[in-house]
Amino acid sequence: MKIGILSSGGDCPGINATIRGVGKTALMHYGMEVIGIHSGFIGLLKKDIQVFDERSLSGILNLGGTILGTSREKPFRKLLASGDSDKPRIIKENYQELGLDCLVCIGGNGTQKTANLLSQQGLNVVGVPKTIDNDVWGTDITFGFDTAVNIATESIDRLHSTASSHKRVMVVEVMGHHAGWIALYAGMAGGADVILLPELGYDINKVNEAILDRARRGKPYSIVVVAEGIETPNKKQRPSDYITKAIEEGTGIETRDTVLGYTQRGGNPSPFDRNLATRLGGHATELIASKQFGRMVCMHGNHVASIPLSEVAGKLKLVTPDHDLITQGLRMGVTFGQ
């Protein structure tokens, strides 16, 4: 069999470990041919490829980013909007001309949606979930999340000393447009006093009262962690900027903000993410060998499994109010803006 591998969407620690897991399993265990497709679906449109062998997949396990490059190309976007696009047809033709028996799509929600649409076009596709946001439906965890939480937690740890020294409120903005998984996990691990998630909403007056209450109890500084996707009155204003000004105005306590931005998804993957990516990549190749196409590999507890791509497409895995970290946080006095 001959398989192609591409990575699509934002870069993420662990993509290279996944490419290695898929490719080495295919080459060394199953004797398959493996090609890498550059720049996501753009590479499939242009037949921009490279042939992988064992040597070309060595030394990439610990590398961040993706050796194949990536893009946010969505070949079905125009077709779905207007019914007029040649891109799906070109991809299908190139898939056939390259002699592929299966396409492995490494990516987040948008990528898995495209993978499902390609599967409906008759292509053999296997998806591997990738996102630091941890919001791909159908899997308990995605690689990249652990690394992002580690980076965010270390940053929060470092802000405690400055906040304490200057008796300030420090507002830390982390990634998460729709899902607050990074804010929740890094906020709890970093000992944040206030954690604001897109799923829960918040009352700024209750946030300010919680900070003032801490000050009255002899705790002159506070750490506030916000996900970038929380709502603000001005859609063009960064959440951290709005929250910082609202806290300073509402409490009279000096408040500063820090936006972690792309540092959360850059750099080398954590050991946990390297192993997770390796397991998911290897299982993707097992699905190909057994001709189980149209599926996405996933984690259920500590077990690697797979689910139909049709069940994943168009869905998000969001934080729920009854999550045990929220429950425990509330018991310990953490404020979630309610």
mmCIF file of C-alpha atoms in Angstrom:
data_model
loop_
_atom_site.group_PDB
_atom_site.id
_atom_site.type_symbol
_atom_site.label_atom_id
_atom_site.label_comp_id
_atom_site.label_asym_id
_atom_site.label_seq_id
_atom_site.Cartn_x
_atom_site.Cartn_y
_atom_site.Cartn_z
ATOM 1 C CA MET A 1 0.000 0.000 0.000
ATOM 2 C CA LYS A 2 0.994 3.606 -0.545
ATOM 3 C CA ILE A 3 -0.068 6.293 1.907
ATOM 4 C CA GLY A 4 0.202 10.071 2.017
ATOM 5 C CA ILE A 5 0.557 12.177 5.171
ATOM 6 C CA LEU A 6 -0.313 15.857 5.550
ATOM 7 C CA SER A 7 -0.648 18.313 8.435
ATOM 8 C CA SER A 8 -3.213 21.085 8.229
ATOM 9 C CA GLY A 9 -4.314 24.056 10.334
ATOM 10 C CA GLY A 10 -2.200 25.679 13.037
ATOM 11 C CA ASP A 11 1.170 24.252 14.001
ATOM 12 C CA CYS A 12 1.267 22.248 17.201
ATOM 13 C CA PRO A 13 3.868 20.389 19.288
ATOM 14 C CA GLY A 14 3.717 16.699 18.433
ATOM 15 C CA ILE A 15 2.918 16.813 14.715
ATOM 16 C CA ASN A 16 6.374 15.558 13.812
ATOM 17 C CA ALA A 17 6.097 12.772 16.379
ATOM 18 C CA THR A 18 2.827 11.777 14.696
ATOM 19 C CA ILE A 19 4.356 11.860 11.216
ATOM 20 C CA ARG A 20 7.145 9.663 12.549
ATOM 21 C CA GLY A 21 4.681 7.302 14.261
ATOM 22 C CA VAL A 22 2.628 6.861 11.093
ATOM 23 C CA GLY A 23 5.578 6.703 8.724
ATOM 24 C CA LYS A 24 7.903 4.400 10.640
ATOM 25 C CA THR A 25 5.095 1.961 11.451
ATOM 26 C CA ALA A 26 4.077 1.914 7.803
ATOM 27 C CA LEU A 27 7.620 1.484 6.488
ATOM 28 C CA MET A 28 9.140 -0.869 9.020
ATOM 29 C CA HIS A 29 6.204 -2.995 10.180
ATOM 30 C CA TYR A 30 3.876 -3.110 7.196
ATOM 31 C CA GLY A 31 6.270 -2.499 4.291
ATOM 32 C CA MET A 32 4.151 0.322 2.869
ATOM 33 C CA GLU A 33 5.288 3.233 0.710
ATOM 34 C CA VAL A 34 4.976 6.624 2.398
ATOM 35 C CA ILE A 35 4.942 10.130 0.960
ATOM 36 C CA GLY A 36 4.742 13.440 2.786
ATOM 37 C CA ILE A 37 2.506 16.171 1.385
ATOM 38 C CA HIS A 38 3.690 19.736 1.939
ATOM 39 C CA SER A 39 1.618 22.680 3.218
ATOM 40 C CA GLY A 40 -1.554 20.801 4.058
ATOM 41 C CA PHE A 41 -4.208 20.511 1.366
ATOM 42 C CA ILE A 42 -2.323 23.042 -0.782
ATOM 43 C CA GLY A 43 0.325 20.368 -1.301
ATOM 44 C CA LEU A 44 -2.331 17.923 -2.476
ATOM 45 C CA LEU A 45 -3.672 20.510 -4.916
ATOM 46 C CA LYS A 46 -0.180 21.114 -6.332
ATOM 47 C CA LYS A 47 1.245 17.585 -5.891
ATOM 48 C CA ASP A 48 4.002 19.074 -3.741
ATOM 49 C CA ILE A 49 5.361 15.924 -2.114
ATOM 50 C CA GLN A 50 8.413 14.140 -0.809
ATOM 51 C CA VAL A 51 9.119 10.432 -0.470
ATOM 52 C CA PHE A 52 9.741 9.287 3.078
ATOM 53 C CA ASP A 53 12.191 6.581 4.099
ATOM 54 C CA GLU A 54 13.381 5.570 7.542
ATOM 55 C CA ARG A 55 16.250 8.035 7.445
ATOM 56 C CA SER A 56 14.074 11.033 6.601
ATOM 57 C CA LEU A 57 11.870 10.256 9.615
ATOM 58 C CA SER A 58 14.769 10.065 12.075
ATOM 59 C CA GLY A 59 15.559 12.907 14.462
ATOM 60 C CA ILE A 60 12.123 14.539 14.324
ATOM 61 C CA LEU A 61 10.456 13.062 17.423
ATOM 62 C CA ASN A 62 11.367 16.003 19.652
ATOM 63 C CA LEU A 63 10.944 18.779 17.079
ATOM 64 C CA GLY A 64 8.155 21.333 17.326
ATOM 65 C CA GLY A 65 6.214 22.531 14.309
ATOM 66 C CA THR A 66 5.907 20.248 11.287
ATOM 67 C CA ILE A 67 8.549 19.184 8.777
ATOM 68 C CA LEU A 68 5.806 19.057 6.133
ATOM 69 C CA GLY A 69 4.662 22.620 6.704
ATOM 70 C CA THR A 70 1.019 23.489 7.099
ATOM 71 C CA SER A 71 -1.698 25.822 5.857
ATOM 72 C CA ARG A 72 -5.314 26.690 6.577
ATOM 73 C CA GLU A 73 -6.472 25.799 3.068
ATOM 74 C CA LYS A 74 -10.054 24.491 3.129
ATOM 75 C CA PRO A 75 -10.738 23.019 -0.318
ATOM 76 C CA PHE A 76 -14.488 22.674 0.241
ATOM 77 C CA ARG A 77 -15.081 26.227 1.508
ATOM 78 C CA LYS A 78 -16.085 27.780 -1.827
ATOM 79 C CA LEU A 79 -17.984 24.651 -2.862
ATOM 80 C CA LEU A 80 -20.079 24.713 0.300
ATOM 81 C CA ALA A 81 -20.681 28.460 -0.009
ATOM 82 C CA SER A 82 -21.581 28.733 -3.699
ATOM 83 C CA GLY A 83 -21.558 25.252 -5.172
ATOM 84 C CA ASP A 84 -18.638 26.189 -7.446
ATOM 85 C CA SER A 85 -15.130 24.861 -6.768
ATOM 86 C CA ASP A 86 -12.654 22.714 -8.686
ATOM 87 C CA LYS A 87 -10.490 21.991 -5.657
ATOM 88 C CA PRO A 88 -12.172 18.764 -4.467
ATOM 89 C CA ARG A 89 -12.024 17.393 -8.021
ATOM 90 C CA ILE A 90 -8.327 18.319 -8.353
ATOM 91 C CA ILE A 91 -7.516 16.716 -5.001
ATOM 92 C CA LYS A 92 -9.301 13.522 -6.014
ATOM 93 C CA GLU A 93 -7.462 13.415 -9.359
ATOM 94 C CA ASN A 94 -4.082 14.041 -7.730
ATOM 95 C CA TYR A 95 -4.779 11.411 -5.071
ATOM 96 C CA GLN A 96 -5.380 8.902 -7.860
ATOM 97 C CA GLU A 97 -2.421 10.035 -9.983
ATOM 98 C CA LEU A 98 -0.111 9.699 -6.975
ATOM 99 C CA GLY A 99 -1.361 6.133 -6.558
ATOM 100 C CA LEU A 100 -2.423 6.628 -2.945
ATOM 101 C CA ASP A 101 -4.314 3.950 -1.079
ATOM 102 C CA CYS A 102 -4.987 6.230 1.894
ATOM 103 C CA LEU A 103 -4.524 9.825 3.041
ATOM 104 C CA VAL A 104 -3.632 10.559 6.690
ATOM 105 C CA CYS A 105 -4.892 13.995 7.753
ATOM 106 C CA ILE A 106 -3.303 15.415 10.911
ATOM 107 C CA GLY A 107 -5.270 18.392 12.177
ATOM 108 C CA GLY A 108 -7.968 19.913 14.316
ATOM 109 C CA ASN A 109 -11.680 20.449 13.859
ATOM 110 C CA GLY A 110 -11.485 22.039 10.401
ATOM 111 C CA THR A 111 -9.111 19.378 9.123
ATOM 112 C CA GLN A 112 -11.276 16.523 10.377
ATOM 113 C CA LYS A 113 -14.310 18.139 8.729
ATOM 114 C CA THR A 114 -12.417 18.308 5.419
ATOM 115 C CA ALA A 115 -11.215 14.726 5.901
ATOM 116 C CA ASN A 116 -14.819 13.600 6.278
ATOM 117 C CA LEU A 117 -15.850 15.449 3.106
ATOM 118 C CA LEU A 118 -12.966 13.828 1.198
ATOM 119 C CA SER A 119 -14.092 10.456 2.518
ATOM 120 C CA GLN A 120 -17.562 11.175 1.128
ATOM 121 C CA GLN A 121 -15.889 11.886 -2.232
ATOM 122 C CA GLY A 122 -14.582 8.327 -2.256
ATOM 123 C CA LEU A 123 -11.057 8.838 -0.926
ATOM 124 C CA ASN A 124 -9.662 6.511 1.731
ATOM 125 C CA VAL A 125 -8.925 8.802 4.663
ATOM 126 C CA VAL A 126 -7.784 8.402 8.275
ATOM 127 C CA GLY A 127 -7.738 11.401 10.635
ATOM 128 C CA VAL A 128 -5.432 12.125 13.567
ATOM 129 C CA PRO A 129 -6.684 14.828 15.984
ATOM 130 C CA LYS A 130 -4.291 17.688 16.668
ATOM 131 C CA THR A 131 -4.855 20.887 18.647
ATOM 132 C CA ILE A 132 -3.493 22.579 21.729
ATOM 133 C CA ASP A 133 -7.094 23.665 22.483
ATOM 134 C CA ASN A 134 -8.130 20.043 23.243
ATOM 135 C CA ASP A 135 -11.544 20.707 21.684
ATOM 136 C CA VAL A 136 -11.771 17.966 19.023
ATOM 137 C CA TRP A 137 -14.935 15.993 19.666
ATOM 138 C CA GLY A 138 -14.687 12.254 20.255
ATOM 139 C CA THR A 139 -11.269 12.046 21.905
ATOM 140 C CA ASP A 140 -10.433 12.550 25.563
ATOM 141 C CA ILE A 141 -7.229 14.403 24.747
ATOM 142 C CA THR A 142 -5.277 15.696 21.759
ATOM 143 C CA PHE A 143 -1.513 15.935 21.476
ATOM 144 C CA GLY A 144 -0.230 19.483 21.898
ATOM 145 C CA PHE A 145 -2.546 20.185 24.830
ATOM 146 C CA ASP A 146 -0.176 18.913 27.511
ATOM 147 C CA THR A 147 2.703 20.967 26.097
ATOM 148 C CA ALA A 148 0.577 24.116 25.937
ATOM 149 C CA VAL A 149 -0.631 23.633 29.515
ATOM 150 C CA ASN A 150 2.963 23.139 30.702
ATOM 151 C CA ILE A 151 4.080 26.378 29.007
ATOM 152 C CA ALA A 152 1.099 28.364 30.293
ATOM 153 C CA THR A 153 1.500 26.994 33.824
ATOM 154 C CA GLU A 154 5.183 27.895 33.946
ATOM 155 C CA SER A 155 4.319 31.428 32.822
ATOM 156 C CA ILE A 156 1.640 31.750 35.527
ATOM 157 C CA ASP A 157 4.113 30.426 38.116
ATOM 158 C CA ARG A 158 6.580 33.162 37.167
ATOM 159 C CA LEU A 159 3.943 35.898 37.457
ATOM 160 C CA HIS A 160 3.169 35.058 41.088
ATOM 161 C CA SER A 161 6.433 36.619 42.302
ATOM 162 C CA THR A 162 5.881 39.876 40.415
ATOM 163 C CA ALA A 163 2.244 40.088 41.495
ATOM 164 C CA SER A 164 3.239 39.483 45.117
ATOM 165 C CA SER A 165 6.154 41.925 45.086
ATOM 166 C CA HIS A 166 4.103 44.789 43.641
ATOM 167 C CA LYS A 167 0.752 43.855 45.209
ATOM 168 C CA ARG A 168 -0.835 43.779 41.780
ATOM 169 C CA VAL A 169 -3.477 41.829 39.959
ATOM 170 C CA MET A 170 -1.921 39.956 37.023
ATOM 171 C CA VAL A 171 -4.212 39.008 34.128
ATOM 172 C CA VAL A 172 -2.912 36.197 31.907
ATOM 173 C CA GLU A 173 -4.559 35.530 28.539
ATOM 174 C CA VAL A 174 -4.166 32.020 27.130
ATOM 175 C CA MET A 175 -5.379 30.433 23.910
ATOM 176 C CA GLY A 176 -8.851 28.972 23.447
ATOM 177 C CA HIS A 177 -11.358 30.655 21.112
ATOM 178 C CA HIS A 178 -14.313 28.426 21.901
ATOM 179 C CA ALA A 179 -13.037 26.049 24.556
ATOM 180 C CA GLY A 180 -11.420 26.938 27.864
ATOM 181 C CA TRP A 181 -9.423 23.759 28.440
ATOM 182 C CA ILE A 182 -6.016 25.490 28.571
ATOM 183 C CA ALA A 183 -7.320 28.243 30.853
ATOM 184 C CA LEU A 184 -8.918 25.691 33.185
ATOM 185 C CA TYR A 185 -5.977 23.278 33.411
ATOM 186 C CA ALA A 186 -3.196 25.882 33.479
ATOM 187 C CA GLY A 187 -5.168 28.153 35.770
ATOM 188 C CA MET A 188 -5.759 25.403 38.314
ATOM 189 C CA ALA A 189 -2.202 24.071 38.029
ATOM 190 C CA GLY A 190 -0.788 27.589 38.380
ATOM 191 C CA GLY A 191 -2.853 28.486 41.433
ATOM 192 C CA ALA A 192 -4.967 31.171 39.749
ATOM 193 C CA ASP A 193 -7.543 32.958 41.877
ATOM 194 C CA VAL A 194 -9.911 33.766 39.005
ATOM 195 C CA ILE A 195 -10.398 31.668 35.862
ATOM 196 C CA LEU A 196 -12.665 32.857 33.054
ATOM 197 C CA LEU A 197 -13.833 30.399 30.384
ATOM 198 C CA PRO A 198 -15.847 31.000 27.173
ATOM 199 C CA GLU A 199 -18.266 28.209 28.093
ATOM 200 C CA LEU A 200 -19.296 29.667 31.460
ATOM 201 C CA GLY A 201 -19.531 33.400 30.876
ATOM 202 C CA TYR A 202 -18.768 35.805 33.728
ATOM 203 C CA ASP A 203 -19.956 38.829 35.688
ATOM 204 C CA ILE A 204 -17.147 41.395 35.962
ATOM 205 C CA ASN A 205 -18.674 42.760 39.159
ATOM 206 C CA LYS A 206 -18.354 39.342 40.788
ATOM 207 C CA VAL A 207 -14.765 39.094 39.574
ATOM 208 C CA ASN A 208 -13.977 42.465 41.167
ATOM 209 C CA GLU A 209 -15.725 41.522 44.405
ATOM 210 C CA ALA A 210 -13.692 38.313 44.617
ATOM 211 C CA ILE A 211 -10.457 40.280 44.198
ATOM 212 C CA LEU A 212 -11.512 42.873 46.806
ATOM 213 C CA ASP A 213 -12.501 40.078 49.175
ATOM 214 C CA ARG A 214 -9.017 38.605 48.857
ATOM 215 C CA ALA A 215 -7.516 42.007 49.649
ATOM 216 C CA ARG A 216 -9.737 42.337 52.733
ATOM 217 C CA ARG A 217 -8.495 38.924 53.881
ATOM 218 C CA GLY A 218 -4.883 40.072 53.694
ATOM 219 C CA LYS A 219 -4.148 38.768 50.192
ATOM 220 C CA PRO A 220 -3.052 41.882 48.296
ATOM 221 C CA TYR A 221 -2.414 40.246 44.937
ATOM 222 C CA SER A 222 -4.412 38.005 42.609
ATOM 223 C CA ILE A 223 -3.807 35.964 39.458
ATOM 224 C CA VAL A 224 -6.551 36.036 36.826
ATOM 225 C CA VAL A 225 -6.414 33.581 33.892
ATOM 226 C CA VAL A 226 -8.671 34.264 30.910
ATOM 227 C CA ALA A 227 -9.241 32.325 27.705
ATOM 228 C CA GLU A 228 -8.949 34.447 24.564
ATOM 229 C CA GLY A 229 -12.495 33.505 23.564
ATOM 230 C CA ILE A 230 -14.386 35.069 26.476
ATOM 231 C CA GLU A 231 -16.913 37.719 25.483
ATOM 232 C CA THR A 232 -16.176 41.429 25.897
ATOM 233 C CA PRO A 233 -18.333 44.502 25.193
ATOM 234 C CA ASN A 234 -15.991 45.539 22.396
ATOM 235 C CA LYS A 235 -15.351 42.641 20.001
ATOM 236 C CA LYS A 236 -12.158 44.278 18.725
ATOM 237 C CA GLN A 237 -10.611 44.585 22.196
ATOM 238 C CA ARG A 238 -8.417 41.826 23.541
ATOM 239 C CA PRO A 239 -10.093 40.052 26.484
ATOM 240 C CA SER A 240 -7.036 40.577 28.691
ATOM 241 C CA ASP A 241 -7.048 44.304 27.924
ATOM 242 C CA TYR A 242 -10.732 44.658 28.791
ATOM 243 C CA ILE A 243 -10.496 42.568 31.975
ATOM 244 C CA THR A 244 -7.359 44.410 33.120
ATOM 245 C CA LYS A 245 -8.952 47.844 32.771
ATOM 246 C CA ALA A 246 -12.250 46.700 34.275
ATOM 247 C CA ILE A 247 -10.508 45.247 37.349
ATOM 248 C CA GLU A 248 -8.318 48.305 37.923
ATOM 249 C CA GLU A 249 -11.292 50.648 37.570
ATOM 250 C CA GLY A 250 -13.542 48.466 39.712
ATOM 251 C CA THR A 251 -11.115 47.691 42.532
ATOM 252 C CA GLY A 252 -8.532 50.472 42.511
ATOM 253 C CA ILE A 253 -5.807 47.820 42.561
ATOM 254 C CA GLU A 254 -2.972 48.157 40.055
ATOM 255 C CA THR A 255 -3.538 45.562 37.334
ATOM 256 C CA ARG A 256 -1.319 44.384 34.483
ATOM 257 C CA ASP A 257 -1.869 41.898 31.667
ATOM 258 C CA THR A 258 0.246 39.329 29.861
ATOM 259 C CA VAL A 259 -0.744 37.682 26.573
ATOM 260 C CA LEU A 260 1.045 34.366 26.059
ATOM 261 C CA GLY A 261 -0.007 34.050 22.415
ATOM 262 C CA TYR A 262 1.882 31.756 20.082
ATOM 263 C CA THR A 263 4.473 30.766 22.682
ATOM 264 C CA GLN A 264 1.915 28.191 23.874
ATOM 265 C CA ARG A 265 2.018 26.173 20.670
ATOM 266 C CA GLY A 266 5.685 26.621 19.782
ATOM 267 C CA GLY A 267 8.760 24.659 20.774
ATOM 268 C CA ASN A 268 9.382 21.027 21.564
ATOM 269 C CA PRO A 269 6.534 18.710 22.611
ATOM 270 C CA SER A 270 6.422 17.383 26.164
ATOM 271 C CA PRO A 271 7.298 13.714 26.749
ATOM 272 C CA PHE A 272 3.587 13.006 27.276
ATOM 273 C CA ASP A 273 2.701 14.529 23.898
ATOM 274 C CA ARG A 274 5.538 12.685 22.140
ATOM 275 C CA ASN A 275 4.222 9.367 23.421
ATOM 276 C CA LEU A 276 0.590 10.259 22.727
ATOM 277 C CA ALA A 277 1.405 11.316 19.165
ATOM 278 C CA THR A 278 3.421 8.140 18.633
ATOM 279 C CA ARG A 279 0.527 5.972 19.827
ATOM 280 C CA LEU A 280 -2.061 7.796 17.710
ATOM 281 C CA GLY A 281 0.173 7.725 14.636
ATOM 282 C CA GLY A 282 0.857 4.019 15.016
ATOM 283 C CA HIS A 283 -2.845 3.246 15.406
ATOM 284 C CA ALA A 284 -3.642 5.297 12.303
ATOM 285 C CA THR A 285 -1.352 2.988 10.332
ATOM 286 C CA GLU A 286 -3.038 -0.064 11.859
ATOM 287 C CA LEU A 287 -6.398 1.244 10.621
ATOM 288 C CA ILE A 288 -4.938 1.612 7.126
ATOM 289 C CA ALA A 289 -3.474 -1.898 7.164
ATOM 290 C CA SER A 290 -6.871 -3.328 8.124
ATOM 291 C CA LYS A 291 -8.614 -1.050 5.588
ATOM 292 C CA GLN A 292 -10.704 0.745 8.183
ATOM 293 C CA PHE A 293 -11.052 4.059 6.397
ATOM 294 C CA GLY A 294 -13.186 7.114 7.096
ATOM 295 C CA ARG A 295 -12.200 7.083 10.768
ATOM 296 C CA MET A 296 -10.319 9.279 13.244
ATOM 297 C CA VAL A 297 -8.033 7.790 15.863
ATOM 298 C CA CYS A 298 -8.809 8.883 19.408
ATOM 299 C CA MET A 299 -8.091 8.307 23.080
ATOM 300 C CA HIS A 300 -10.752 6.821 25.342
ATOM 301 C CA GLY A 301 -9.247 6.798 28.809
ATOM 302 C CA ASN A 302 -5.828 5.226 28.329
ATOM 303 C CA HIS A 303 -6.911 3.194 25.317
ATOM 304 C CA VAL A 304 -6.329 4.116 21.683
ATOM 305 C CA ALA A 305 -9.469 3.685 19.603
ATOM 306 C CA SER A 306 -11.156 5.173 16.542
ATOM 307 C CA ILE A 307 -14.511 6.674 15.600
ATOM 308 C CA PRO A 308 -16.160 7.519 12.257
ATOM 309 C CA LEU A 309 -15.122 10.897 10.848
ATOM 310 C CA SER A 310 -18.808 11.588 10.239
ATOM 311 C CA GLU A 311 -19.346 11.673 14.011
ATOM 312 C CA VAL A 312 -16.537 14.205 14.530
ATOM 313 C CA ALA A 313 -17.221 16.742 11.775
ATOM 314 C CA GLY A 314 -18.747 20.021 12.888
ATOM 315 C CA LYS A 315 -18.631 19.284 16.638
ATOM 316 C CA LEU A 316 -16.625 20.759 19.504
ATOM 317 C CA LYS A 317 -15.646 19.289 22.852
ATOM 318 C CA LEU A 318 -16.265 22.021 25.423
ATOM 319 C CA VAL A 319 -15.718 22.407 29.153
ATOM 320 C CA THR A 320 -18.898 21.677 31.106
ATOM 321 C CA PRO A 321 -19.857 23.375 34.399
ATOM 322 C CA ASP A 322 -19.743 20.057 36.237
ATOM 323 C CA HIS A 323 -16.116 19.291 35.314
ATOM 324 C CA ASP A 324 -14.330 18.005 38.388
ATOM 325 C CA LEU A 325 -11.598 20.661 38.200
ATOM 326 C CA ILE A 326 -14.258 23.375 38.305
ATOM 327 C CA THR A 327 -16.041 21.651 41.178
ATOM 328 C CA GLN A 328 -12.805 21.323 43.143
ATOM 329 C CA GLY A 329 -11.749 24.872 42.287
ATOM 330 C CA LEU A 330 -15.011 26.255 43.653
ATOM 331 C CA ARG A 331 -14.542 24.258 46.863
ATOM 332 C CA MET A 332 -11.102 25.868 47.268
ATOM 333 C CA GLY A 333 -12.278 29.414 46.678
ATOM 334 C CA VAL A 334 -11.368 29.857 43.002
ATOM 335 C CA THR A 335 -13.741 32.246 41.221
ATOM 336 C CA PHE A 336 -15.047 31.390 37.748
ATOM 337 C CA GLY A 337 -16.888 34.661 37.315
ATOM 338 C CA GLN A 338 -20.301 33.405 38.357
#
